[in-house]
Structure formats: C-alpha cells, structure tokens
Coordinates of C-alpha atoms and ligand atoms in Angstrom, one line a residue:
M1 CA 8.1 24.4 28.7
D2 CA 9.0 26.5 25.6
K3 CA 7.2 26.3 22.3
G4 CA 10.1 24.5 20.7
S5 CA 10.0 21.6 23.0
L6 CA 6.2 21.4 22.7
L7 CA 6.5 21.0 19.0
N8 CA 9.3 18.4 19.5
D9 CA 7.0 16.3 21.7
R10 CA 4.2 16.5 19.2
V11 CA 6.4 15.6 16.3
R12 CA 7.8 12.6 18.2
S13 CA 4.4 11.3 19.0
N14 CA 3.1 11.7 15.4
A15 CA 6.2 10.6 13.5
V16 CA 7.7 7.7 15.3
G17 CA 10.8 6.6 13.3
F18 CA 10.8 9.6 11.0
E19 CA 14.5 10.2 11.8
E20 CA 15.4 7.0 9.9
Q21 CA 13.2 7.9 7.0
R22 CA 14.5 10.3 4.4
S23 CA 11.8 12.0 2.4
L24 CA 10.9 15.5 1.2
W25 CA 9.0 16.1 4.4
S26 CA 11.5 14.7 6.9
G27 CA 13.9 17.6 6.2
F28 CA 11.1 20.1 6.9
I29 CA 10.2 18.3 10.2
R30 CA 13.8 18.3 11.4
S31 CA 14.0 22.1 10.6
A32 CA 10.7 22.6 12.4
Q33 CA 12.1 20.9 15.5
R34 CA 15.3 22.9 15.5
F35 CA 13.9 26.3 14.5
P36 CA 10.1 26.4 15.4
Q37 CA 10.0 30.2 15.7
R38 CA 12.0 31.0 12.6
P39 CA 10.1 32.1 9.5
A40 CA 9.5 29.3 7.0
V41 CA 7.5 31.2 4.4
V42 CA 6.5 34.7 3.5
A43 CA 3.6 35.1 1.1
E44 CA 0.9 37.7 0.5
G45 CA 2.7 39.8 3.2
K46 CA 2.0 37.1 5.8
V47 CA 4.8 35.3 7.6
L48 CA 4.4 31.7 8.8
T49 CA 6.9 30.3 11.3
Y50 CA 8.1 26.7 11.0
E51 CA 5.7 25.8 13.9
E52 CA 2.8 27.5 12.2
L53 CA 3.4 25.9 8.8
Y54 CA 3.9 22.6 10.5
E55 CA 0.6 23.0 12.3
L56 CA -1.4 23.8 9.2
A57 CA 0.3 21.3 6.9
C58 CA -0.2 18.5 9.5
R59 CA -3.9 19.4 9.8
I60 CA -4.2 19.1 6.0
A61 CA -2.3 15.8 6.0
A62 CA -4.4 14.4 8.8
T63 CA -7.5 15.3 6.9
I64 CA -6.3 13.6 3.8
Q65 CA -5.5 10.5 5.9
R66 CA -8.9 10.7 7.5
Y67 CA -10.5 9.9 4.1
P68 CA -8.3 7.2 2.6
E69 CA -11.1 6.4 0.1
C70 CA -10.3 9.8 -1.6
S71 CA -6.7 8.8 -2.2
P72 CA -7.0 5.8 -4.6
T73 CA -4.3 7.7 -6.5
P74 CA -1.5 9.0 -4.3
L75 CA -1.8 12.6 -5.4
T76 CA -3.3 15.7 -3.9
A77 CA -4.0 18.7 -6.2
V78 CA -3.1 22.1 -4.8
F79 CA -5.2 24.8 -6.4
A80 CA -3.5 27.8 -4.8
Y81 CA -1.3 30.6 -6.0
R82 CA 1.5 32.2 -4.1
S83 CA -0.3 32.1 -0.8
T84 CA 0.6 30.5 2.6
T85 CA -2.2 27.9 1.8
A86 CA -0.3 26.9 -1.3
F87 CA 2.8 26.1 0.7
A88 CA 0.9 24.3 3.4
G89 CA -1.0 22.4 0.7
V90 CA 2.2 21.1 -0.9
L91 CA 3.6 20.1 2.5
G92 CA 0.3 18.6 3.7
A93 CA 0.1 16.4 0.6
L94 CA 3.7 15.1 1.2
L95 CA 3.1 14.6 4.9
A96 CA 0.1 12.5 4.0
G97 CA 2.3 10.3 1.8
N98 CA 0.9 11.8 -1.4
G99 CA 2.6 13.7 -4.2
Y100 CA 1.3 17.1 -5.1
V101 CA -0.2 18.4 -8.4
P102 CA 0.2 22.1 -8.7
L103 CA -2.7 23.9 -10.4
N104 CA -2.6 27.5 -11.3
R105 CA -5.6 29.9 -11.4
T106 CA -3.8 32.2 -13.9
F107 CA -4.2 29.4 -16.4
P108 CA -7.5 29.0 -18.4
E109 CA -10.0 27.0 -16.5
G110 CA -10.3 24.4 -19.2
R111 CA -6.6 23.7 -19.0
T112 CA -6.7 23.4 -15.2
Q113 CA -9.7 21.0 -15.5
V114 CA -7.8 18.8 -17.9
M115 CA -4.8 18.7 -15.6
F116 CA -6.9 17.8 -12.6
E117 CA -8.9 15.1 -14.4
R118 CA -5.8 13.6 -16.0
S119 CA -4.0 13.5 -12.6
E120 CA -6.9 11.3 -11.2
S121 CA -6.4 13.1 -7.9
R122 CA -9.4 13.2 -5.7
T123 CA -8.1 15.3 -2.9
L124 CA -7.8 19.1 -3.4
V125 CA -6.5 22.0 -1.4
V126 CA -7.9 25.4 -2.5
D127 CA -7.0 28.9 -1.4
A128 CA -9.4 31.8 -1.1
K129 CA -8.5 33.5 -4.4
S130 CA -8.7 30.3 -6.4
L131 CA -12.2 29.6 -5.1
P132 CA -14.1 31.3 -7.9
Q133 CA -12.7 28.7 -10.3
L134 CA -13.6 25.7 -8.2
S135 CA -16.9 25.0 -9.8
G136 CA -15.2 24.3 -13.1
L137 CA -13.0 21.7 -11.5
L138 CA -15.8 20.0 -9.7
E139 CA -18.2 20.0 -12.7
G140 CA -15.9 17.6 -14.5
A141 CA -15.2 15.4 -11.5
R142 CA -16.9 12.0 -11.8
E143 CA -15.8 10.7 -8.4
R144 CA -16.2 12.2 -5.0
V145 CA -13.6 14.8 -4.2
L146 CA -12.3 15.8 -0.8
V147 CA -12.0 19.6 -1.0
M148 CA -10.0 21.3 1.8
L149 CA -10.4 25.1 2.2
P150 CA -8.1 26.2 5.0
D151 CA -9.0 29.9 4.2
M152 CA -12.8 29.4 4.7
S153 CA -14.7 29.1 7.9
D154 CA -18.1 28.4 6.4
V155 CA -18.5 25.7 3.7
A156 CA -22.3 25.2 4.0
Q157 CA -23.1 26.9 0.6
L158 CA -20.6 24.7 -1.2
E159 CA -22.0 21.6 0.5
A160 CA -25.5 22.5 -0.6
R161 CA -24.4 23.1 -4.1
W162 CA -22.3 20.0 -4.5
P163 CA -23.7 17.3 -2.2
K164 CA -21.6 14.7 -3.9
H165 CA -18.3 16.2 -2.7
L166 CA -16.8 16.5 0.7
F167 CA -15.9 20.0 1.8
V168 CA -13.7 20.8 4.8
G169 CA -13.2 24.4 6.0
A170 CA -10.6 25.7 8.4
G171 CA -12.6 24.5 11.5
G172 CA -13.2 21.1 10.0
L173 CA -9.6 20.2 9.3
Q174 CA -8.4 17.3 11.5
A175 CA -6.2 18.1 14.6
S176 CA -2.5 18.1 13.8
S177 CA -2.0 15.6 16.5
S178 CA -3.9 13.0 14.5
W179 CA -1.4 13.1 11.6
R180 CA 0.4 9.8 11.4
E181 CA 3.8 9.5 9.6
A182 CA 3.2 8.1 6.2
A183 CA 5.6 5.6 4.7
V184 CA 7.4 7.1 1.8
H185 CA 9.0 4.8 -0.7
P186 CA 11.9 6.2 -2.8
D187 CA 9.7 5.7 -5.9
S188 CA 6.6 7.4 -4.3
L189 CA 5.5 10.4 -6.3
A190 CA 6.8 13.7 -5.1
Y191 CA 4.9 15.8 -7.7
L192 CA 3.1 15.5 -11.0
L193 CA 3.9 18.5 -13.2
F194 CA 2.2 19.3 -16.5
T195 CA 4.3 20.7 -19.3
S196 CA 3.3 21.9 -22.8
G197 CA 2.6 18.9 -25.1
S198 CA 3.2 19.0 -28.8
T199 CA 0.0 17.2 -29.7
G200 CA -2.3 19.7 -28.1
T201 CA -2.7 18.8 -24.5
P202 CA -0.3 19.2 -21.6
K203 CA 1.6 16.0 -20.5
G204 CA 2.2 15.1 -16.9
V205 CA 5.8 14.4 -15.8
A206 CA 5.8 12.0 -12.8
V207 CA 8.7 12.9 -10.5
A208 CA 9.6 10.5 -7.6
E209 CA 10.9 11.3 -4.1
R210 CA 14.3 9.8 -4.9
N211 CA 14.6 12.1 -7.9
V212 CA 14.1 15.2 -5.9
L213 CA 16.1 14.0 -2.9
S214 CA 19.2 13.3 -5.1
F215 CA 18.9 16.9 -6.4
L216 CA 18.2 18.4 -3.0
D217 CA 21.1 16.7 -1.2
Y218 CA 23.6 18.1 -3.7
M219 CA 22.1 21.6 -3.7
V220 CA 21.9 22.2 0.1
D221 CA 25.5 21.1 0.5
R222 CA 26.8 22.9 -2.5
Y223 CA 25.4 26.2 -1.4
E224 CA 25.9 25.6 2.4
V225 CA 22.4 26.7 3.1
T226 CA 21.6 27.6 6.7
E227 CA 18.7 28.9 8.8
N228 CA 19.9 32.4 8.1
D229 CA 19.2 32.2 4.4
R230 CA 16.3 33.9 2.7
L231 CA 15.4 32.5 -0.7
S232 CA 13.4 34.0 -3.5
Q233 CA 10.3 32.3 -4.9
M234 CA 10.1 33.8 -8.4
F235 CA 8.6 30.6 -10.0
D236 CA 4.9 29.6 -10.0
M237 CA 4.4 26.1 -8.5
T238 CA 3.4 24.9 -12.0
F239 CA 7.1 25.5 -12.9
D240 CA 9.3 22.8 -11.4
L241 CA 12.0 25.2 -10.5
S242 CA 9.8 26.4 -7.6
A243 CA 10.6 23.0 -5.9
F244 CA 14.2 24.2 -5.4
D245 CA 13.1 27.3 -3.4
M246 CA 10.7 25.4 -1.1
F247 CA 12.7 22.3 -0.4
V248 CA 16.1 23.8 -0.3
A249 CA 14.9 26.3 2.3
W250 CA 13.0 23.9 4.4
E251 CA 15.8 21.3 4.5
R252 CA 17.9 23.8 6.4
G253 CA 15.5 26.0 8.3
A254 CA 15.7 28.9 5.9
C255 CA 12.9 31.1 4.7
V256 CA 11.2 31.1 1.3
C257 CA 10.0 34.6 0.2
C258 CA 7.2 35.1 -2.3
P259 CA 7.1 38.4 -4.1
S260 CA 3.9 40.3 -4.8
Q261 CA 2.7 40.5 -8.4
K262 CA 4.2 44.0 -8.7
E263 CA 7.5 42.8 -7.2
L264 CA 7.5 39.8 -9.6
I265 CA 7.7 42.2 -12.6
K266 CA 10.2 44.6 -11.0
P267 CA 12.1 42.6 -8.3
D268 CA 14.6 45.2 -7.3
S269 CA 12.7 46.3 -4.1
F270 CA 11.8 42.7 -3.4
I271 CA 15.5 41.7 -3.3
K272 CA 16.3 44.6 -1.0
N273 CA 13.2 44.6 1.3
S274 CA 13.1 40.8 1.7
K275 CA 16.8 40.8 2.5
L276 CA 17.3 37.9 0.2
T277 CA 20.5 35.9 0.4
M278 CA 19.7 33.5 -2.4
W279 CA 18.3 34.3 -5.8
F280 CA 16.8 31.9 -8.4
S281 CA 15.0 33.0 -11.6
V282 CA 14.8 32.6 -15.3
P283 CA 17.5 34.6 -17.2
S284 CA 14.7 36.8 -18.7
T285 CA 14.4 38.5 -15.3
A286 CA 18.1 39.5 -15.3
V287 CA 17.8 40.6 -19.0
F288 CA 14.8 42.7 -18.1
M289 CA 16.4 44.2 -15.0
K290 CA 19.5 45.0 -17.0
Q291 CA 17.4 46.8 -19.7
L292 CA 15.7 48.8 -17.0
G293 CA 19.1 49.9 -15.6
L294 CA 18.3 48.2 -12.2
L295 CA 21.5 46.2 -12.0
K296 CA 23.6 49.0 -10.5
A297 CA 27.1 48.2 -9.3
G298 CA 27.0 46.9 -5.7
R299 CA 23.2 47.2 -5.4
Y300 CA 22.7 43.7 -3.8
P301 CA 25.6 43.1 -1.4
E302 CA 23.5 40.6 0.7
L303 CA 23.1 38.1 -2.1
R304 CA 25.5 35.3 -1.7
V305 CA 24.1 32.8 -4.2
S306 CA 22.5 33.8 -7.6
L307 CA 21.2 31.0 -9.8
F308 CA 19.6 31.1 -13.3
C309 CA 17.8 28.3 -15.1
G310 CA 15.2 27.6 -17.7
E311 CA 16.5 29.2 -20.9
P312 CA 19.8 30.4 -22.4
L313 CA 21.7 32.8 -20.1
P314 CA 23.3 35.8 -22.0
V315 CA 26.8 36.6 -21.0
S316 CA 26.1 40.3 -20.9
S317 CA 23.3 39.8 -18.3
I318 CA 25.5 37.6 -16.1
Q319 CA 28.2 40.2 -16.2
A320 CA 25.8 42.9 -15.1
W321 CA 24.4 40.7 -12.4
C322 CA 27.9 40.0 -11.1
E323 CA 28.5 43.7 -10.7
A324 CA 25.2 44.3 -9.0
A325 CA 25.7 41.3 -6.6
P326 CA 29.5 41.5 -5.9
N327 CA 29.4 39.0 -3.0
S328 CA 27.4 36.4 -4.9
I329 CA 28.5 33.2 -6.7
V330 CA 26.6 33.1 -10.0
E331 CA 25.6 29.8 -11.7
N332 CA 23.8 28.8 -14.8
L333 CA 21.6 25.7 -14.2
Y334 CA 20.2 23.6 -17.0
G335 CA 17.5 20.9 -17.0
P336 CA 14.2 19.7 -18.3
T337 CA 11.3 18.8 -15.9
E338 CA 11.9 15.2 -16.9
L339 CA 15.3 15.2 -15.3
T340 CA 14.1 16.9 -12.1
I341 CA 14.6 20.7 -11.8
A342 CA 18.3 21.0 -13.0
C343 CA 20.9 18.4 -13.9
T344 CA 23.9 20.3 -15.2
L345 CA 25.4 23.5 -13.9
Y346 CA 28.1 26.0 -14.6
R347 CA 29.7 28.4 -12.1
W348 CA 30.6 31.8 -13.7
D349 CA 34.2 32.8 -13.4
S350 CA 35.0 36.4 -14.4
Q351 CA 38.4 35.4 -15.7
R352 CA 37.7 32.3 -17.6
S353 CA 34.0 32.1 -18.5
A354 CA 33.6 34.6 -21.3
S355 CA 36.1 32.6 -23.4
E356 CA 34.2 29.3 -22.6
S357 CA 30.9 30.8 -23.8
E358 CA 29.6 30.5 -27.4
M359 CA 27.3 33.0 -29.3
G360 CA 27.2 35.2 -26.2
I361 CA 25.5 32.5 -24.1
A362 CA 26.9 30.9 -20.9
P363 CA 27.8 27.2 -21.0
I364 CA 25.5 24.8 -19.2
G365 CA 28.5 23.2 -17.7
Y366 CA 28.8 19.8 -16.0
P367 CA 26.4 17.1 -14.9
Y368 CA 25.2 16.7 -11.3
P369 CA 26.6 13.8 -9.3
G370 CA 25.5 10.5 -10.6
M371 CA 24.1 12.0 -13.8
T372 CA 25.7 10.9 -17.1
Y373 CA 25.2 12.1 -20.6
L374 CA 25.7 11.2 -24.2
V375 CA 25.7 13.6 -27.2
V376 CA 24.3 11.8 -30.2
D377 CA 23.5 12.2 -33.9
E378 CA 20.2 11.4 -35.5
E379 CA 20.9 7.6 -35.4
L380 CA 21.5 8.0 -31.7
N381 CA 25.3 7.2 -32.1
E382 CA 27.7 9.3 -30.0
V383 CA 29.3 12.2 -31.9
V384 CA 33.0 12.9 -31.6
P385 CA 34.3 15.3 -28.9
G386 CA 33.8 18.9 -30.1
G387 CA 30.8 17.7 -32.3
E388 CA 27.2 18.8 -32.1
G389 CA 24.3 16.5 -31.3
E390 CA 21.3 15.9 -29.1
L391 CA 21.9 15.6 -25.3
L392 CA 20.7 12.4 -23.7
M393 CA 21.0 12.0 -19.9
N394 CA 20.3 9.4 -17.3
G395 CA 21.0 9.0 -13.5
P396 CA 19.2 9.3 -10.2
Q397 CA 17.3 12.4 -11.3
M398 CA 15.7 10.8 -14.3
S399 CA 11.9 10.9 -13.6
L400 CA 9.4 8.1 -13.9
G401 CA 8.1 9.3 -17.3
Y402 CA 4.8 10.6 -18.4
W403 CA 1.8 9.9 -16.2
R404 CA -0.5 7.3 -17.7
D405 CA 1.2 7.6 -21.1
T406 CA 3.5 4.7 -21.9
K407 CA 3.6 5.6 -25.6
K408 CA 5.1 9.1 -25.0
T409 CA 7.3 7.7 -22.2
S410 CA 8.8 5.1 -24.5
E411 CA 9.4 7.7 -27.2
A412 CA 11.3 10.0 -24.9
F413 CA 13.0 7.5 -22.6
I414 CA 15.1 5.2 -24.8
T415 CA 18.0 2.9 -24.8
P416 CA 20.4 4.1 -27.5
P417 CA 22.3 1.5 -29.7
G418 CA 25.3 0.0 -27.9
Q419 CA 24.0 1.1 -24.5
T420 CA 22.3 -0.9 -21.7
E421 CA 20.8 2.0 -19.8
V422 CA 17.7 4.1 -20.5
Y423 CA 18.4 7.7 -21.3
Y424 CA 16.0 10.7 -21.5
R425 CA 16.1 12.5 -24.9
T426 CA 16.2 16.2 -24.0
G427 CA 15.7 17.5 -27.5
D428 CA 18.4 20.0 -26.7
R429 CA 21.3 20.5 -29.2
V430 CA 24.6 20.8 -27.4
R431 CA 28.3 20.6 -28.2
R432 CA 30.1 17.6 -26.8
P433 CA 33.0 18.9 -24.7
R434 CA 36.6 18.2 -25.5
S435 CA 38.4 16.9 -22.5
G436 CA 37.3 18.6 -19.3
G437 CA 35.4 21.4 -20.9
P438 CA 31.8 22.4 -20.2
L439 CA 28.7 21.4 -22.2
I440 CA 27.6 24.2 -24.6
H441 CA 23.9 24.7 -25.3
L442 CA 23.2 25.4 -29.0
G443 CA 19.4 25.3 -29.3
R444 CA 16.7 22.8 -29.9
I445 CA 16.3 20.0 -32.4
D446 CA 12.5 20.3 -32.4
S447 CA 9.8 23.1 -32.2
Q448 CA 9.9 23.6 -28.5
I449 CA 10.8 27.1 -27.5
K450 CA 11.1 29.2 -24.4
V451 CA 8.9 32.3 -24.0
L452 CA 10.2 34.4 -21.1
G453 CA 11.4 31.1 -19.5
H454 CA 8.1 29.2 -20.1
R455 CA 8.4 25.9 -22.0
V456 CA 6.1 26.1 -25.1
E457 CA 5.5 23.4 -27.7
L458 CA 4.6 25.4 -30.9
G459 CA 2.8 22.2 -31.9
E460 CA 0.4 22.6 -29.0
I461 CA -0.5 26.2 -30.0
E462 CA -1.0 25.0 -33.6
A463 CA -3.3 22.2 -32.5
V464 CA -5.5 24.6 -30.6
V465 CA -5.6 27.2 -33.4
R466 CA -6.3 24.5 -36.0
K467 CA -9.2 23.2 -34.0
H468 CA -10.9 26.6 -34.1
C469 CA -9.9 28.4 -37.3
G470 CA -11.2 26.0 -39.9
S471 CA -7.8 25.6 -41.7
D472 CA -5.3 22.8 -41.4
A473 CA -2.4 24.9 -42.5
V474 CA -1.3 26.6 -39.3
V475 CA 2.2 27.5 -38.2
A476 CA 3.2 29.1 -34.9
V477 CA 6.6 30.8 -34.6
G478 CA 8.4 32.3 -31.7
W479 CA 8.7 36.1 -32.1
P480 CA 10.4 38.4 -31.3
F481 CA 13.8 37.0 -30.5
T482 CA 15.2 38.1 -27.2
S483 CA 18.8 37.5 -26.0
S484 CA 17.5 34.5 -23.9
G485 CA 14.7 33.1 -26.1
Y486 CA 11.5 34.6 -27.4
G487 CA 9.2 37.4 -26.2
G488 CA 6.0 35.7 -27.5
V489 CA 4.4 33.7 -30.3
E490 CA 2.7 34.6 -33.6
V491 CA 0.6 32.4 -35.8
F492 CA 0.2 32.1 -39.5
I493 CA -3.0 30.7 -41.0
E494 CA -3.7 29.7 -44.6
G495 CA -7.2 31.1 -45.1
R496 CA -9.4 34.1 -44.9
E497 CA -9.1 36.8 -42.3
Q498 CA -11.1 36.2 -39.1
G499 CA -12.2 38.4 -36.3
N500 CA -11.4 38.6 -32.7
E501 CA -13.4 35.6 -31.7
L502 CA -10.6 33.3 -32.7
R503 CA -8.2 35.1 -30.3
D504 CA -10.8 34.9 -27.5
T505 CA -11.4 31.2 -28.1
V506 CA -7.7 30.4 -28.2
R507 CA -7.2 32.5 -25.0
S508 CA -9.7 30.4 -23.2
E509 CA -7.6 27.3 -23.8
L510 CA -4.0 28.4 -23.4
P511 CA -2.1 30.2 -20.7
E512 CA -1.4 33.9 -21.4
Y513 CA 2.2 33.3 -22.4
M514 CA 1.1 30.9 -25.1
V515 CA -1.6 33.1 -26.6
P516 CA -0.4 34.3 -30.0
R517 CA 0.2 38.1 -30.1
R518 CA -0.8 38.3 -33.7
F519 CA -2.6 36.1 -36.3
H520 CA -1.4 36.5 -39.9
F521 CA -3.9 35.2 -42.5
K522 CA -2.4 34.3 -45.9
D523 CA -3.7 32.9 -49.1
R524 CA -0.8 30.5 -49.2
L525 CA 1.9 29.7 -46.7
A526 CA 5.5 28.9 -47.8
R527 CA 6.2 25.1 -48.3
N528 CA 9.6 23.4 -48.6
S529 CA 10.6 21.1 -51.5
N530 CA 8.8 18.2 -49.8
G531 CA 5.6 20.2 -49.8
K532 CA 5.8 20.7 -46.0
L533 CA 5.0 23.9 -44.4
D534 CA 8.3 25.8 -44.1
R535 CA 8.5 27.1 -40.6
K536 CA 11.9 28.8 -41.2
A537 CA 10.7 30.7 -44.3
I538 CA 7.5 31.7 -42.6
S539 CA 9.2 33.0 -39.5
K540 CA 11.7 34.9 -41.7
S541 CA 8.8 36.9 -43.1
L542 CA 8.6 38.6 -39.7
E543 CA 12.1 39.9 -39.8
G544 CA 12.2 43.7 -40.0
N545 CA 8.6 43.7 -38.7
N546 CA 9.1 44.2 -35.0
E547 CA 6.2 46.3 -33.9
Ligands
AMP601 P1 11.4 23.0 -18.5 O1 11.0 21.5 -18.6 O2 10.2 23.9 -18.5 O3 12.3 23.2 -17.3 O4 12.2 23.3 -19.8 C1 13.4 22.6 -20.1 C2 14.1 23.2 -21.3 O5 14.5 24.5 -21.1 C3 15.4 22.5 -21.6 O6 15.2 21.3 -22.4 C4 16.1 23.6 -22.4 O7 15.6 23.6 -23.8 C5 15.7 24.8 -21.7 N1 16.7 25.2 -20.7 C6 16.6 25.0 -19.4 N2 17.7 25.6 -18.8 C7 18.5 26.1 -19.8 C8 19.8 26.8 -19.8 N3 20.4 27.1 -18.7 N4 20.3 27.1 -21.0 C9 19.6 26.9 -22.2 N5 18.4 26.3 -22.2 C10 17.8 25.9 -21.0

C-alpha cells in the first residue's frame, strides 16, 4: 500500500462526510489526499509535504478537541512566526472547528498580551522562537490555558513554573487518528485579526468561514491555481493578506513558500531560488526593488501571476514589474480587513491602463462577484458618476464586525439613507466610475495611513504618546511620502524637550513600523480657525526637511 492511500484511509475514518462540507480545511484535506507527497509549505528552510502537514495539524486539532473546556470561545491563538509550526497551528485550529488568532513575536509583548486577552482564546500554539515571550502572555491569563508546543520535547519546567496551565509538548500531542471532523458553520469564525485602532488599542476584526470561502473560490478559479504552483508568503500572519497565500495554495495542492528575514527585505533571490510562479506583496516591495535596480527585463520568467495589495500601487512600479516578469499577469487588489483580504481588483493592461490611472496610481478596479458598492458624500448620499466620495461596500465578504465591540461595529457597518442593506464604511476616498470604468482610489477621509503597507491609525500613536509625554497636544503625521504611502511616522508634541525614555516607552507599546522616527517638541502647535490642532499645517512644516 503506498503512502497516499494510507493517508486516504486515515482521512476517511477521521472525517466522515467531509466531502459534503465546504470549509477552509476541507480544501486542504482534499489536496492532502490527492497529493500527499507534494510540498505544502516551505519555512525556515524546512519542507513539509501535505502528508506531514496533515499529520501535525491533525495532532494539534485532536489535542484541542481533547480539552473542550479550554475552547469556551471558538478561537485558538497561534503565537508563531514564519515557521512550519505557525502553518500547522493555523490549520490545526481550523481542523478543530476553531478560528485562529495570529500573534506576532516581533510586536511588543504588551500589545500581544492585549490581543490574546481580548480574543478570550484559551488554546495556544507556540513555536520555539516565540517561547521566550510566553510568560508575558500567561501572566495576564486569568483562566487555564492549553499551551501546545510542537517544537518542544520536554515541558516539565514550564509545568513546574505554571501549575495552573496545561502544557503539551511534541510527544504529548494526541494521535492524529483521534482527530474528529468538526462541524463548521458558514458563520463560524475563520480568524480574528487585530488592526490598528484610532482610540489607542488594536481592534479585532471577526472574519467568518463564508467570508473567506467566497473570496477563495473566486481566486483559485481566476488564477487557475494547480499543484504545480509555488506561492510567495511575504505577509506576516497578522496581516490578513497572508490568508490568500495559505488557503489559495492548499485549496489546489500548491506550495506556500516563506522567505527568510534576509529574503524578505531583498526578495530577488527568493523569487528565483524558490521557483515562484505566483507573487503577492505590498506595492512597497516592488517600489523598493525598482529603486535597487532589481527589476531587470525578463528576470522572472517563471512568474505567471503577480498581485499587489495593501496600499496605492504606482504605475511606474507596475510597468517595471511587467518588464521583469514578462509572462505574468499583474493585478492591483484592494480591500480592508473588514471586507476579507481583497474585494476589488484591476488587471493591468499595457495598452489601456496608463490612461485609466490617476495621479500615477493604478485604479483599484471592479468589485469581486457578489460585492456591491456605493460612493457617498458626507451625508451618505450617493455622488454622481465621476464624483468623489467615500467607498461603502457590502456582499458575501463583509465580515462579522469588531469582536466584542458593538459600538465600533455599529459605527462602521451602517445602513445608508434610502438603502435596506448594511454597508461597511471603508474610509477610502474614491472616484465613482462613469459607465463601465474602474474605481479610482484617491486617498483617505480620515487619519489612517499606510506605512510600507501596514495599516496605521495616527490616532493610536497619538494616544500612546499622550499617555506618556505629559502633554495633551500631540499630533502624529506620516513622513516621508513615498510613491505608495509613507515611509514612517513623526510626532509633534506641545511641551518641553524630553529625553530618550519617551521613545523607549512608546517602543514597548507599538510595533516597530508605528514607532515615531522623530519627536518634535514645540512651545505651540499650529491650530486651525476652530482652535483645533491643524494636522495639515503641522505636517507641512516637515517639507524640505527630509533627512
Ligand atoms: P488593511 O485592513 O490593513 O488591509 O488596510 C486596508 C486599507 O489599505 C484600505 O482601506 C486602503 O486604505 C488601503 N489599501 C488597500 N489596498 C489598496 C490599494 N490597492 N490601493 C490603495 N489603497 C489600498
């Protein structure tokens, strides 16, 4: 009997009826049955075949199922970073019928603690390199937590230190054969993802299985993904675009390839050495590669699909990419986390597209199937075709809202006058197309910005700085401009000069990309005629000051 049929037998006995059930994990299982020996994931230089990933994920799932008292909330946190354990943790959570909550050890510990606590998850998968930060997470945990450590053989020390919690090392994980198929409702949580929140703490976007499946079904067909594809994983799991790489690959038996830290910054050799066929990144990566002169004509002939999402995509970078990847289709995807990964797209056409672009930025294009939009003015009434306004969207990818926060949910998910459906307010300023044209992204209506593709609420940075600097007059601005967003953030404070402690304290609460590069202390900050701090005037003072 070959290994493939062994796996088939095992899957059949564990997952009776899974063929009828459509869920995020059912696609993976089908691929594992068809391609047990093909690579499913490459991370930290290690390759896991579909069979190996199935085995580890099932053991994690079976362990979660063994302790149902630890899943009063159907969520499993995955505190693992770009490792095979991270992927197995995500899949294990889903196989157990839970959604996953990605946690990131490159974030400050306090922020990760807040996310873990707010998620109310009491099951946790941890990889070897995230282990040093585990105590921070457990210190704040009031209830018993099931901690799974697939990279550790001996958990005795942890057990002695934290008798309240339950530790399971590699040897203690349940056998994969004891995994039982979990019923997955279309509204079951797929993942809970925390994004920057304007009032000072991250907010959790609750995304359902049906939201991701709607996206996924469209994507795998559109790009005709097969088992021969090799997809990049340029996004951390705390960025929802990472879900595309994993689930699109696993749905069709393809391989998801994680770059090393060095390759992340300079991905040229990663694309070549990993023999990637599908690329997905923020535009900043293409901008950067172009600046470094890496986008040489014909350099990436194996790429057949190149996708960009997360921030404005400059036309000049797209054009350079098209030359470097001459056999690839190139698309600009747009979407907030609240509308599940991406919800509009635009295929670049070398003849037509430059004339459809505005201000050197590619259009965001057309809605995904089933997604509908309105472009509205401040009173939420539709603007005329060709007019500018805020983009509202609804449809099968509209998420469930903010986790345990009905107030914020009702502010962002609204029924506009004259409509009967709920729409999500994206906060993005767009041009309403004239007949048949693409949507054009023009900027934001609020103080959310993108820093190298990361979503940043300037209000969150201001709240953290205000807490520690002793002044209420604090303004954060994006600086410097780049062709796709901002390179960083700077902060202005009304008050006396302070030392480095302020920076250190702020750094302990915010991820690195949100930490202000410079603090400017002023006797008085500019105000507008209403006496409000004038963000525009303040940010203007940085012009011509680009060091
Ligand atoms: P996030 O929730 O982190 O995915 O950030 C969503 C926000 O990123 C959107 O509301 C937009 O402001 C911005 N964004 C995403 N994709 C694009 C794009 N292709 N062009 C311009 N802005 C984008």
